[in-house]
Short mmCIF file of C-alpha atoms in Angstrom, two decimals:
data_model
loop_
_atom_site.label_atom_id
_atom_site.label_comp_id
_atom_site.label_asym_id
_atom_site.label_seq_id
_atom_site.Cartn_x
_atom_site.Cartn_y
_atom_site.Cartn_z
CA MET A 1 0.00 0.00 0.00
CA LYS A 2 2.83 2.37 0.95
CA LYS A 3 4.56 1.57 -2.32
CA ILE A 4 1.45 2.47 -4.33
CA ILE A 5 1.13 5.79 -2.51
CA CYS A 6 4.80 6.55 -3.15
CA ASN A 7 4.40 5.79 -6.83
CA LEU A 8 1.32 8.01 -7.07
CA PHE A 9 3.26 10.81 -5.38
CA LEU A 10 6.10 10.51 -7.88
CA LEU A 11 3.65 10.46 -10.77
CA SER A 12 2.03 13.63 -9.49
CA LEU A 13 5.41 15.38 -9.41
CA LEU A 14 6.17 14.31 -12.96
CA SER A 15 2.76 15.55 -14.05
CA LEU A 16 3.38 18.96 -12.52
CA ASN A 17 6.48 19.35 -14.64
CA SER A 18 4.87 18.28 -17.89
CA VAL A 19 1.64 20.22 -17.53
CA ALA A 20 3.32 23.60 -18.04
CA ASP A 21 2.37 24.85 -21.47
CA ASP A 22 5.00 26.26 -23.74
CA GLY A 23 4.35 29.83 -24.73
CA THR A 24 4.80 30.84 -28.33
CA ILE A 25 6.39 33.65 -30.28
CA THR A 26 4.79 34.22 -33.64
CA ILE A 27 7.12 35.95 -36.08
CA THR A 28 5.74 37.55 -39.19
CA GLY A 29 7.07 39.78 -41.92
CA LYS A 30 6.03 40.91 -45.36
CA ILE A 31 8.46 41.16 -48.25
CA LEU A 32 7.27 43.88 -50.60
CA PRO A 33 7.34 43.35 -54.35
CA SER A 34 9.65 45.32 -56.59
CA ALA A 35 10.91 45.20 -60.14
CA VAL A 36 13.43 46.58 -62.57
CA VAL A 37 12.81 46.49 -66.30
CA GLY A 38 14.97 47.38 -69.26
CA PHE A 39 15.83 46.68 -72.87
CA GLU A 40 19.04 44.99 -71.74
CA GLN A 41 19.77 42.40 -69.10
CA VAL A 42 18.92 43.72 -65.65
CA ASP A 43 19.84 40.72 -63.52
CA ALA A 44 22.81 42.59 -62.00
CA ILE A 45 20.65 45.48 -60.85
CA ALA A 46 19.50 45.20 -57.25
CA LEU A 47 15.81 45.27 -56.57
CA SER A 48 14.85 48.24 -54.45
CA SER A 49 11.86 50.09 -53.22
CA ASN A 50 11.52 52.07 -56.41
CA ASP A 51 10.10 50.14 -59.33
CA LEU A 52 12.38 51.09 -62.13
CA PHE A 53 12.58 51.20 -65.88
CA LYS A 54 16.17 51.53 -67.01
CA ASP A 55 16.32 54.57 -69.30
CA ALA A 56 16.77 53.79 -72.95
CA THR A 57 17.24 55.69 -76.17
CA ILE A 58 15.79 54.51 -79.45
CA ASP A 59 17.74 55.92 -82.36
CA PHE A 60 16.20 55.43 -85.78
CA GLY A 61 19.31 56.82 -87.42
CA SER A 62 19.40 59.18 -90.37
CA SER A 63 17.62 58.78 -93.63
CA GLU A 64 16.76 60.76 -96.72
CA LEU A 65 13.12 61.12 -97.44
CA GLU A 66 12.99 58.51 -100.15
CA GLY A 67 14.53 55.93 -97.85
CA GLY A 68 12.23 56.03 -94.87
CA PHE A 69 13.16 54.67 -91.49
CA ASP A 70 13.40 51.11 -90.34
CA ALA A 71 11.46 49.97 -87.29
CA VAL A 72 13.40 49.19 -84.14
CA GLU A 73 12.42 46.18 -82.09
CA LYS A 74 13.52 45.67 -78.50
CA ASN A 75 12.89 42.96 -75.95
CA PHE A 76 12.01 43.59 -72.35
CA TYR A 77 14.15 42.13 -69.60
CA VAL A 78 12.36 41.89 -66.27
CA LYS A 79 13.77 41.31 -62.81
CA SER A 80 11.14 41.04 -60.15
CA ASN A 81 10.34 39.23 -56.94
CA ASN A 82 6.62 39.61 -57.44
CA PRO A 83 4.84 36.27 -57.84
CA ASN A 84 1.99 38.14 -59.54
CA GLY A 85 4.08 39.53 -62.35
CA VAL A 86 4.85 42.96 -63.76
CA THR A 87 2.97 45.40 -65.96
CA ILE A 88 4.15 48.39 -67.93
CA LYS A 89 2.55 51.57 -69.19
CA ILE A 90 4.15 53.93 -71.70
CA GLU A 91 2.83 57.41 -72.31
CA PRO A 92 4.14 60.69 -73.69
CA ASN A 93 5.80 63.11 -71.36
CA ALA A 94 3.91 66.36 -70.80
CA GLY A 95 4.02 68.57 -73.91
CA GLU A 96 4.94 65.77 -76.24
CA HIS A 97 2.76 64.48 -79.07
CA SER A 98 -0.13 62.57 -77.54
CA GLY A 99 0.20 59.65 -79.89
CA GLY A 100 3.90 59.17 -79.33
CA GLY A 101 4.91 60.88 -82.58
CA LEU A 102 8.30 62.51 -83.08
CA THR A 103 8.22 66.30 -83.22
CA GLY A 104 10.61 68.42 -85.27
CA GLU A 105 11.90 71.90 -84.60
CA ASN A 106 9.14 73.41 -86.68
CA GLY A 107 6.47 71.42 -84.88
CA GLU A 108 5.96 68.87 -87.61
CA VAL A 109 5.20 65.39 -86.33
CA ILE A 110 6.39 62.11 -87.75
CA GLY A 111 3.99 59.49 -86.46
CA VAL A 112 5.24 56.31 -84.86
CA ASN A 113 3.39 53.03 -84.66
CA TYR A 114 4.05 50.92 -81.59
CA TYR A 115 3.69 47.16 -81.37
CA PHE A 116 3.81 44.87 -78.38
CA ASP A 117 4.64 41.17 -78.40
CA GLY A 118 4.62 40.83 -82.17
CA LEU A 119 2.06 42.70 -84.19
CA ASN A 120 -0.23 43.73 -81.35
CA THR A 121 -0.81 47.44 -81.72
CA TYR A 122 0.11 49.39 -78.63
CA THR A 123 -1.67 52.66 -77.93
CA MET A 124 0.00 55.17 -75.65
CA GLY A 125 -1.29 54.76 -72.08
CA ASP A 126 -2.20 51.10 -72.39
CA THR A 127 -1.15 48.85 -69.52
CA ILE A 128 0.30 45.58 -70.70
CA THR A 129 1.60 42.55 -68.85
CA LEU A 130 5.28 41.76 -69.18
CA THR A 131 5.31 38.68 -66.93
CA GLU A 132 2.90 36.87 -64.69
CA ASP A 133 5.50 35.57 -62.29
CA ALA A 134 8.80 36.40 -60.65
CA SER A 135 11.71 36.78 -63.02
CA ASP A 136 15.49 37.04 -62.76
CA GLY A 137 16.13 39.63 -65.49
CA SER A 138 18.63 37.56 -67.43
CA THR A 139 16.49 36.38 -70.31
CA GLU A 140 14.70 38.44 -72.92
CA GLY A 141 10.96 38.63 -72.65
CA LYS A 142 8.22 40.08 -74.77
CA SER A 143 9.06 42.43 -77.61
CA PHE A 144 8.24 46.07 -78.20
CA ALA A 145 8.57 47.65 -81.64
CA PHE A 146 8.91 51.31 -82.62
CA ALA A 147 7.94 51.89 -86.23
CA PRO A 148 8.11 55.45 -87.67
CA ASN A 149 5.55 56.10 -90.36
CA ASN A 150 6.88 55.85 -93.88
CA THR A 151 8.28 59.23 -94.84
CA SER A 152 8.92 58.36 -98.48
CA GLY A 153 7.48 60.91 -100.88
CA SER A 154 6.81 63.40 -98.09
CA SER A 155 8.30 66.83 -97.59
CA TYR A 156 9.32 66.77 -93.97
CA GLN A 157 11.75 69.51 -93.08
CA ALA A 158 15.24 68.26 -92.49
CA GLY A 159 16.25 68.14 -88.84
CA ILE A 160 16.05 66.20 -85.65
CA TYR A 161 12.69 64.79 -84.62
CA ASP A 162 12.23 63.37 -81.17
CA THR A 163 9.92 62.67 -78.28
CA LEU A 164 10.14 61.65 -74.67
CA LEU A 165 8.08 58.81 -73.30
CA ASN A 166 7.44 58.06 -69.64
CA VAL A 167 7.46 54.45 -68.54
CA THR A 168 5.60 53.27 -65.47
CA ILE A 169 6.30 49.85 -63.98
CA SER A 170 3.56 48.36 -61.81
CA LEU A 171 3.26 45.25 -59.68
CA PRO A 172 -0.21 43.72 -59.60
CA MET B 1 18.16 -13.89 38.92
CA LYS B 2 15.25 -13.67 36.49
CA LYS B 3 13.40 -11.52 38.98
CA LEU B 4 16.34 -9.19 39.24
CA LEU B 5 16.51 -8.82 35.51
CA SER B 6 12.78 -8.07 35.28
CA ILE B 7 13.04 -5.39 37.92
CA ALA B 8 16.01 -3.94 36.14
CA ALA B 9 14.08 -3.89 32.88
CA ILE B 10 11.05 -2.18 34.42
CA SER B 11 13.38 0.35 36.04
CA ALA B 12 14.98 1.06 32.72
CA LEU B 13 11.61 1.69 31.13
CA LEU B 14 10.58 3.99 33.92
CA VAL B 15 13.85 5.87 33.73
CA THR B 16 13.43 6.20 30.03
CA GLY B 17 9.95 7.55 30.51
CA MET B 18 10.99 10.00 33.07
CA ASN B 19 13.90 11.30 31.03
CA ALA B 20 11.95 11.75 27.74
CA ASP B 21 12.25 15.28 26.32
CA ASP B 22 9.14 17.30 25.50
CA GLY B 23 7.58 16.07 22.29
CA THR B 24 7.89 18.06 19.10
CA ILE B 25 5.83 18.59 15.97
CA THR B 26 7.90 19.29 12.92
CA GLU B 27 6.11 21.01 10.01
CA THR B 28 7.70 21.25 6.60
CA LEU B 29 6.75 22.40 3.18
CA GLU B 30 8.56 23.17 -0.05
CA VAL B 31 7.85 26.16 -2.22
CA LEU B 32 8.63 25.11 -5.74
CA PRO B 33 10.46 27.48 -8.02
CA SER B 34 8.51 28.95 -10.90
CA ALA B 35 8.77 31.76 -13.38
CA VAL B 36 6.66 33.69 -15.81
CA VAL B 37 8.44 35.39 -18.69
CA GLY B 38 7.22 37.79 -21.33
CA PHE B 39 8.01 40.74 -23.58
CA THR B 40 6.27 43.12 -21.20
CA ASP B 41 6.08 43.64 -17.42
CA THR B 42 5.21 40.31 -15.78
CA SER B 43 5.25 41.48 -12.18
CA ALA B 44 1.48 41.35 -11.91
CA LEU B 45 1.25 37.80 -13.17
CA ALA B 46 0.90 35.04 -10.58
CA LEU B 47 3.67 32.52 -10.30
CA GLY B 48 2.69 28.93 -10.77
CA GLU B 49 3.72 26.78 -13.62
CA ASP B 50 6.66 28.02 -15.63
CA ASP B 51 5.27 29.96 -18.53
CA PHE B 52 6.08 32.30 -21.38
CA VAL B 53 3.42 34.85 -22.22
CA SER B 54 2.75 34.29 -25.90
CA ASP B 55 3.49 37.27 -28.09
CA VAL B 56 4.22 38.38 -31.64
CA ILE B 57 7.30 39.74 -33.36
CA ASN B 58 6.31 41.58 -36.51
CA PHE B 59 8.84 42.82 -39.04
CA ALA B 60 6.08 44.70 -40.83
CA ASP B 61 6.82 45.51 -44.46
CA SER B 62 10.35 45.00 -45.72
CA GLU B 63 11.80 45.70 -49.10
CA ILE B 64 14.63 43.95 -50.85
CA GLY B 65 17.80 45.47 -49.45
CA ASP B 66 16.32 46.17 -46.04
CA THR B 67 18.00 44.67 -42.99
CA PRO B 68 15.16 44.59 -40.50
CA SER B 69 15.71 43.53 -36.92
CA VAL B 70 13.37 43.44 -33.95
CA THR B 71 14.53 43.77 -30.34
CA GLN B 72 12.19 42.54 -27.63
CA ALA B 73 12.90 43.19 -23.97
CA ILE B 74 12.52 40.16 -21.70
CA PHE B 75 10.82 40.43 -18.31
CA VAL B 76 11.15 37.64 -15.74
CA ASN B 77 9.02 37.24 -12.64
CA THR B 78 10.48 34.38 -10.58
CA ASN B 79 10.94 33.14 -7.04
CA VAL B 80 14.00 30.94 -7.61
CA ALA B 81 16.64 30.86 -4.88
CA ASP B 82 19.77 32.97 -5.11
CA ASP B 83 21.93 30.38 -6.84
CA ASN B 84 19.28 29.08 -9.19
CA THR B 85 18.35 30.18 -12.65
CA VAL B 86 15.52 30.68 -15.08
CA THR B 87 16.22 29.37 -18.55
CA MET B 88 14.43 29.76 -21.85
CA THR B 89 14.52 27.19 -24.62
CA ILE B 90 13.12 28.13 -28.02
CA THR B 91 12.31 25.44 -30.54
CA ASP B 92 10.63 25.25 -33.92
CA GLY B 93 10.10 21.74 -35.16
CA VAL B 94 8.23 22.89 -38.26
CA ASN B 95 10.34 25.62 -39.87
CA LEU B 96 13.51 25.36 -37.76
CA GLY B 97 13.26 29.03 -36.93
CA ARG B 98 13.11 30.22 -40.52
CA LEU B 99 10.23 32.30 -41.88
CA HIS B 100 8.07 30.42 -44.34
CA THR B 101 5.44 31.36 -46.89
CA ALA B 102 2.89 29.24 -48.64
CA ASP B 103 4.21 29.95 -52.15
CA THR B 104 6.12 26.85 -53.16
CA ASP B 105 8.46 28.93 -55.35
CA ALA B 106 9.69 30.87 -52.34
CA VAL B 107 12.77 30.12 -50.28
CA ASP B 108 12.46 30.38 -46.50
CA ILE B 109 14.01 33.40 -44.82
CA ASP B 110 16.93 32.57 -42.57
CA MET B 111 16.81 34.00 -39.06
CA GLU B 112 19.39 34.84 -36.46
CA TYR B 113 18.42 34.89 -32.79
CA LYS B 114 20.39 36.64 -30.06
CA TYR B 115 19.90 37.03 -26.33
CA GLY B 116 21.77 38.96 -23.65
CA ALA B 117 21.96 42.12 -21.65
CA THR B 118 21.59 45.30 -23.64
CA GLY B 119 24.63 45.78 -25.84
CA SER B 120 26.07 42.33 -25.24
CA GLU B 121 23.54 40.06 -26.91
CA THR B 122 25.01 36.91 -28.39
CA VAL B 123 23.77 34.42 -30.93
CA PHE B 124 22.14 31.23 -29.71
CA GLU B 125 20.82 28.22 -31.55
CA LEU B 126 17.27 27.02 -31.28
CA GLY B 127 17.12 24.21 -28.76
CA ASP B 128 19.79 25.74 -26.55
CA ALA B 129 18.75 26.61 -23.00
CA VAL B 130 19.47 30.30 -22.56
CA THR B 131 19.88 31.57 -19.00
CA LEU B 132 17.65 34.57 -18.43
CA THR B 133 18.26 35.31 -14.75
CA THR B 134 19.92 34.03 -11.61
CA GLY B 135 18.05 34.45 -8.35
CA ALA B 136 14.66 35.93 -7.71
CA ASN B 137 13.35 38.72 -9.88
CA ASP B 138 10.13 40.68 -9.76
CA GLY B 139 9.41 41.00 -13.48
CA SER B 140 8.94 44.76 -13.41
CA SER B 141 12.02 45.60 -15.44
CA SER B 142 13.71 43.91 -18.35
CA VAL B 143 16.61 41.56 -17.76
CA GLY B 144 17.82 41.37 -21.34
CA ASN B 145 16.88 41.46 -24.98
CA LEU B 146 15.81 38.90 -27.53
CA ILE B 147 16.87 40.07 -30.98
CA ALA B 148 15.46 38.46 -34.10
CA THR B 149 17.09 39.32 -37.43
CA PRO B 150 15.97 37.97 -40.81
CA THR B 151 18.29 37.66 -43.78
CA ILE B 152 16.39 38.73 -46.87
CA ALA B 153 17.86 37.36 -50.07
CA ALA B 154 18.44 39.67 -53.04
CA ASN B 155 15.69 37.88 -54.97
CA GLN B 156 13.41 37.04 -52.05
CA LEU B 157 9.94 36.39 -53.43
CA ALA B 158 7.41 38.96 -52.27
CA GLY B 159 4.85 37.72 -49.80
CA ILE B 160 4.04 37.19 -46.14
CA TYR B 161 6.43 34.96 -44.25
CA SER B 162 6.01 33.61 -40.72
CA THR B 163 6.77 30.92 -38.21
CA VAL B 164 5.75 29.98 -34.69
CA LEU B 165 8.40 29.41 -32.06
CA ASN B 166 7.72 27.33 -28.97
CA VAL B 167 9.16 28.82 -25.83
CA ALA B 168 9.78 26.62 -22.80
CA ILE B 169 10.62 28.33 -19.50
CA LYS B 170 12.31 26.40 -16.74
CA ALA B 171 12.88 27.65 -13.20
CA ASN B 172 15.50 25.40 -11.67
#
């Protein structure tokens, strides 16, 4: 009988030790999405808080009127940690031609047609999807083409024609 | 002869009875050591079973390139004797202390945990018993800091990451 009581006593001590609940620490954090996009590889560029399009210049070269200008096609490179992808919007800077045309010194405008991902017409201000997933920026993605209107047979004044486009990168 | 011995025996008993000291009642009890530990003042919490008051560490929103770190003061209310200690053992059998997200493309975020007096915190491994205090303490002021520091990779996928740590307190 004494032995049973002793054993019960020991069991009760063991129970006291094991009853204590562990507390918990819940740790949480949110990694914000970011992206950098360019017409060249961007894998070496660090992601940061500012979604970035790496400035680019499209030079159609020089041509006499009978020659016209060749279209320039570029591919987007996208580096992003956003699992929901990246979108882009291109629109004229304030004061520039609303359709993305090139303006000369005398105010004449040479129109430019824009194409996204092949022959899909792009209208200034459209938002288009570059990727639908995270991306490392080392491989070329969808294409974007700049195609000046044919100037053959026209009488455009000689000179430099240009425009400035703003690019907005967004993370859905 | 036998009679003599009997008389001697009775005499001995009587002498024994006459010489007996006053009786005594000895009362004993043992107050078991216990501790309650938390990130805020624990002086008002009743001691009983060893416990950690569950709490949350939130890194809020972090961007790629950030080096967030959270420091939590530790408060210990304990009745342990002068030479005894209160220890804390943190474990995480699920994520091993790393922050995890549900997206299967994502890599867990490595974490570093430190504990110590302000300015002299040192790294400890999960599963190690960290000594919080020696001797009794009233829990009204902090005894040290727990510092949690995530390592965010340069291409860390955006999203919400978390884990739950189990905290076992032992008052020795």
